[in-house]
Short mmCIF file of C-alpha atoms in Angstrom, two decimals:
data_model
loop_
_atom_site.label_atom_id
_atom_site.label_comp_id
_atom_site.label_asym_id
_atom_site.label_seq_id
_atom_site.Cartn_x
_atom_site.Cartn_y
_atom_site.Cartn_z
CA UNK M 971 186.84 165.05 39.58
CA UNK M 972 190.25 166.72 39.39
CA UNK M 973 192.38 167.90 42.29
CA UNK M 974 191.48 171.42 43.37
CA UNK M 975 193.69 173.77 45.36
CA UNK M 976 191.79 173.22 48.62
CA UNK M 977 190.89 169.53 48.23
CA UNK M 978 190.32 167.85 51.65
CA UNK M 979 191.08 171.10 53.50
CA UNK M 980 187.70 172.83 53.73
CA UNK M 981 185.47 172.17 56.75
CA UNK M 982 182.18 173.66 57.83
CA UNK M 983 182.73 176.03 60.74
CA UNK M 984 179.14 175.52 61.91
CA UNK M 985 179.04 171.73 62.28
CA UNK M 986 182.66 170.70 61.71
CA UNK M 987 181.98 168.37 58.79
CA UNK M 988 184.16 168.31 55.67
CA UNK M 989 182.79 170.45 52.85
CA UNK M 990 182.28 168.97 49.40
CA UNK M 991 182.74 170.47 45.95
CA UNK M 992 180.84 169.95 42.72
CA UNK M 993 182.13 170.35 39.18
CA UNK M 994 179.96 172.09 36.61
CA UNK M 995 178.71 170.14 33.59
CA UNK M 996 181.09 171.95 31.24
CA UNK M 997 184.00 171.33 33.62
CA UNK M 998 184.98 175.00 33.83
CA UNK M 999 183.86 175.74 37.36
CA UNK M 1000 183.76 174.19 40.83
CA UNK M 1001 181.19 175.05 43.48
CA UNK M 1002 181.56 174.61 47.20
CA UNK M 1003 178.28 172.88 48.01
CA UNK M 1004 175.89 173.95 50.75
CA UNK M 1005 176.45 171.97 53.96
CA UNK M 1006 173.34 169.88 54.61
CA UNK M 1007 174.56 167.83 57.56
CA UNK M 1008 171.66 166.79 59.79
CA UNK M 1009 172.15 167.56 63.47
CA UNK M 1010 170.72 165.53 66.35
CA UNK M 1011 167.41 167.36 66.04
CA UNK M 1012 167.14 166.51 62.34
CA UNK M 1013 167.81 170.07 61.22
CA UNK M 1014 170.11 170.77 58.30
CA UNK M 1015 173.28 172.78 58.95
CA UNK M 1016 172.53 175.29 56.20
CA UNK M 1017 176.03 176.71 55.72
CA UNK M 1018 175.61 178.27 52.25
CA UNK M 1019 177.86 177.32 49.34
CA UNK M 1020 179.73 179.54 46.92
CA UNK M 1021 181.93 179.45 43.83
CA UNK M 1022 185.13 177.70 44.88
CA UNK M 1023 187.33 180.21 43.08
CA UNK M 1024 186.27 182.94 45.55
CA UNK M 1025 187.49 180.85 48.47
CA UNK M 1026 190.71 179.90 46.66
CA UNK M 1027 191.48 183.56 45.93
CA UNK M 1028 190.88 184.45 49.57
CA UNK M 1029 193.33 181.76 50.73
CA UNK M 1030 195.96 182.75 48.15
CA UNK M 1031 195.77 186.42 49.14
CA UNK M 1032 196.03 185.45 52.81
CA UNK M 1033 199.14 183.35 52.13
CA UNK M 1034 200.70 186.16 50.11
CA UNK M 1035 199.94 188.75 52.80
CA UNK M 1036 201.39 186.67 55.64
CA UNK M 1037 204.00 184.82 53.56
CA UNK M 1038 207.00 185.75 55.70
CA UNK M 1039 205.29 184.83 58.98
CA UNK M 1040 204.11 181.51 57.54
CA UNK M 1041 207.58 180.69 56.22
CA UNK M 1042 209.13 181.43 59.60
CA UNK M 1043 206.62 179.11 61.26
CA UNK M 1044 207.35 176.37 58.70
CA UNK M 1045 211.08 176.74 59.26
CA UNK M 1046 210.70 176.47 63.03
CA UNK M 1047 208.54 173.34 62.74
CA UNK M 1048 210.92 171.73 60.27
CA UNK M 1049 213.96 172.42 62.45
CA UNK M 1050 212.17 170.79 65.38
CA UNK M 1051 211.28 167.75 63.24
CA UNK M 1052 214.82 167.54 61.86
CA UNK M 1053 216.31 167.68 65.36
CA UNK M 1054 214.30 164.59 66.32
CA UNK M 1055 215.24 162.69 63.16
CA UNK M 1056 218.85 163.82 63.44
CA UNK M 1057 219.03 162.50 67.00
CA UNK M 1058 217.90 159.06 65.82
CA UNK M 1059 220.47 159.04 62.99
CA UNK M 1060 223.30 160.04 65.33
CA UNK M 1061 222.30 157.27 67.74
CA UNK M 1062 222.51 154.74 64.90
CA UNK M 1063 225.81 156.24 63.79
CA UNK M 1064 227.28 155.80 67.28
CA UNK M 1065 226.19 152.15 67.35
CA UNK M 1066 227.91 151.48 64.03
CA UNK M 1067 231.08 153.25 65.17
CA UNK M 1068 231.18 151.13 68.33
CA UNK M 1069 230.72 147.98 66.26
CA UNK M 1070 233.55 149.02 63.92
CA UNK M 1071 235.85 149.44 66.91
CA UNK M 1072 234.87 145.98 68.20
CA UNK M 1073 235.64 144.36 64.84
CA UNK M 1074 239.04 146.09 64.59
CA UNK M 1075 239.94 144.95 68.13
CA UNK M 1076 238.87 141.41 67.27
CA UNK M 1077 241.15 141.45 64.20
CA UNK M 1078 244.10 142.46 66.36
CA UNK M 1079 243.35 139.64 68.82
CA UNK M 1080 243.56 137.04 66.04
CA UNK M 1081 247.36 137.21 66.14
CA UNK M 1082 247.39 136.42 69.85
CA UNK M 1083 244.97 133.53 69.32
CA UNK M 1084 247.15 132.10 66.56
CA UNK M 1085 250.32 132.38 68.68
CA UNK M 1086 248.55 130.71 71.60
CA UNK M 1087 247.55 127.85 69.31
CA UNK M 1088 243.84 128.33 69.95
CA UNK M 1089 243.17 128.69 66.20
CA UNK M 1090 244.97 127.00 63.32
CA UNK M 1091 246.46 129.20 60.59
CA UNK M 1092 243.58 128.21 58.30
CA UNK M 1093 240.99 129.15 60.92
CA UNK M 1094 242.77 132.47 61.50
CA UNK M 1095 242.70 133.26 57.75
CA UNK M 1096 239.00 132.41 57.51
CA UNK M 1097 238.17 134.44 60.60
CA UNK M 1098 240.23 137.37 59.35
CA UNK M 1099 238.41 137.35 56.01
CA UNK M 1100 235.07 137.19 57.82
CA UNK M 1101 235.97 140.19 59.97
CA UNK M 1102 237.27 142.17 56.99
CA UNK M 1103 234.01 141.58 55.11
CA UNK M 1104 232.03 142.70 58.15
CA UNK M 1105 234.24 145.76 58.55
CA UNK M 1106 233.71 146.78 54.92
CA UNK M 1107 229.95 146.43 55.36
CA UNK M 1108 229.94 148.54 58.54
CA UNK M 1109 232.10 151.21 56.94
CA UNK M 1110 229.69 151.44 53.99
CA UNK M 1111 226.74 151.74 56.38
CA UNK M 1112 228.62 154.41 58.32
CA UNK M 1113 229.26 156.43 55.15
CA UNK M 1114 225.66 156.07 53.92
CA UNK M 1115 224.30 157.24 57.26
CA UNK M 1116 226.61 160.26 57.37
CA UNK M 1117 225.58 161.14 53.82
CA UNK M 1118 221.93 160.83 54.87
CA UNK M 1119 222.44 163.23 57.79
CA UNK M 1120 224.27 165.74 55.60
CA UNK M 1121 221.65 165.46 52.88
CA UNK M 1122 218.87 166.23 55.36
CA UNK M 1123 220.72 169.31 56.50
CA UNK M 1124 221.21 170.48 52.92
CA UNK M 1125 217.67 169.74 51.72
CA UNK M 1126 215.15 170.37 54.46
CA UNK M 1127 211.47 170.31 53.51
CA UNK M 1128 210.90 173.89 54.69
CA UNK M 1129 212.94 175.14 51.75
CA UNK M 1130 210.80 173.16 49.32
CA UNK M 1131 207.54 174.31 50.89
CA UNK M 1132 208.62 177.94 51.07
CA UNK M 1133 209.73 177.76 47.44
CA UNK M 1134 206.28 176.63 46.32
CA UNK M 1135 204.47 179.16 48.53
CA UNK M 1136 206.60 182.02 47.24
CA UNK M 1137 205.55 181.20 43.66
CA UNK M 1138 201.88 180.65 44.49
CA UNK M 1139 199.64 183.12 42.68
CA UNK M 1140 196.10 183.48 41.38
CA UNK M 1141 197.31 182.83 37.83
CA UNK M 1142 198.79 179.37 38.38
CA UNK M 1143 196.09 177.71 40.51
CA UNK M 1144 194.56 175.66 37.69
CA UNK M 1145 197.84 174.62 36.08
CA UNK M 1146 199.47 173.45 39.32
CA UNK M 1147 196.52 172.76 41.63
CA UNK M 1148 197.68 169.22 42.51
CA UNK M 1149 201.18 170.33 43.54
CA UNK M 1150 199.86 173.37 45.40
CA UNK M 1151 197.27 171.24 47.19
CA UNK M 1152 199.92 168.77 48.41
CA UNK M 1153 202.08 171.66 49.59
CA UNK M 1154 199.24 173.36 51.44
CA UNK M 1155 198.46 170.10 53.25
CA UNK M 1156 201.97 170.19 54.74
CA UNK M 1157 201.26 173.61 56.20
CA UNK M 1158 197.50 173.85 56.74
CA UNK M 1159 195.56 171.38 58.86
CA UNK M 1160 192.03 172.67 58.19
CA UNK M 1161 190.25 175.67 56.72
CA UNK M 1162 186.94 176.43 58.41
CA UNK M 1163 184.38 178.02 56.09
CA UNK M 1164 181.29 179.95 57.16
CA UNK M 1165 178.53 181.61 55.12
CA UNK M 1166 175.39 181.44 57.20
CA UNK M 1167 172.75 183.65 55.61
CA UNK M 1168 169.77 185.15 57.41
CA UNK M 1169 166.49 183.59 56.28
CA UNK M 1170 165.35 186.76 54.49
CA UNK M 1171 168.54 186.67 52.38
CA UNK M 1172 168.64 182.91 51.70
CA UNK M 1173 165.01 183.00 50.54
CA UNK M 1174 165.85 185.44 47.76
CA UNK M 1175 166.67 184.39 44.21
CA UNK M 1176 170.22 183.18 43.50
CA UNK M 1177 170.42 186.06 41.03
CA UNK M 1178 169.70 188.60 43.74
CA UNK M 1179 172.82 190.76 44.31
CA UNK M 1180 172.45 190.73 48.10
CA UNK M 1181 172.37 186.94 48.20
CA UNK M 1182 174.96 186.44 45.47
CA UNK M 1183 177.43 188.80 47.18
CA UNK M 1184 176.76 187.71 50.74
CA UNK M 1185 180.18 187.44 52.44
CA UNK M 1186 181.87 184.34 53.77
CA UNK M 1187 184.48 183.90 56.47
CA UNK M 1188 187.50 181.61 56.72
CA UNK M 1189 189.57 180.50 59.68
CA UNK M 1190 192.81 178.77 58.73
CA UNK M 1191 194.24 176.24 61.19
CA UNK M 1192 197.97 175.63 60.72
CA UNK M 1193 200.02 172.72 62.02
#
């Protein structure tokens, strides 16, 4: 079964269990299956299924309607996450800078040690080379870490997510469902689906207009 737009996101609002989808034999259509979870009393949940495309369209239209609000929320969350990561990087950067200063001071002290006769000239040369190698390594680490911090500032994930959401439309669901699904999972925690029909409606034929067009409700839970 391929990746659909809402894969692993749909949950039954009546019992809380994850909803499942079924692909048609010809592979052209997916159906959100009826929830048949058995409760403690042995009674089936009974949340009615529906064509998956109806639910996908509802979600897409919701995202398009509230696109700006959603993007602002994503940006705020990403800035908070970046602040935490940035704090860790700066702490590591400070440690490296302190170590670089220690190595430079140790190099300067080699002259005093040589004059005092504590080290031979050969030992001083070897120690100096050792410290220079360590200094080069620390300076490379320092540069890499600064580049990492700057790169995070230039390429935050909110820009990538917002870019995908801004291009999301009803026409490109099938062609890019895997990418759109991964993007939605960064924004949406769960989508609760409800379509509980009265007995007199559910007992009617699936071809009956009242049953076929019976409405469903969605509640989207964001991170």
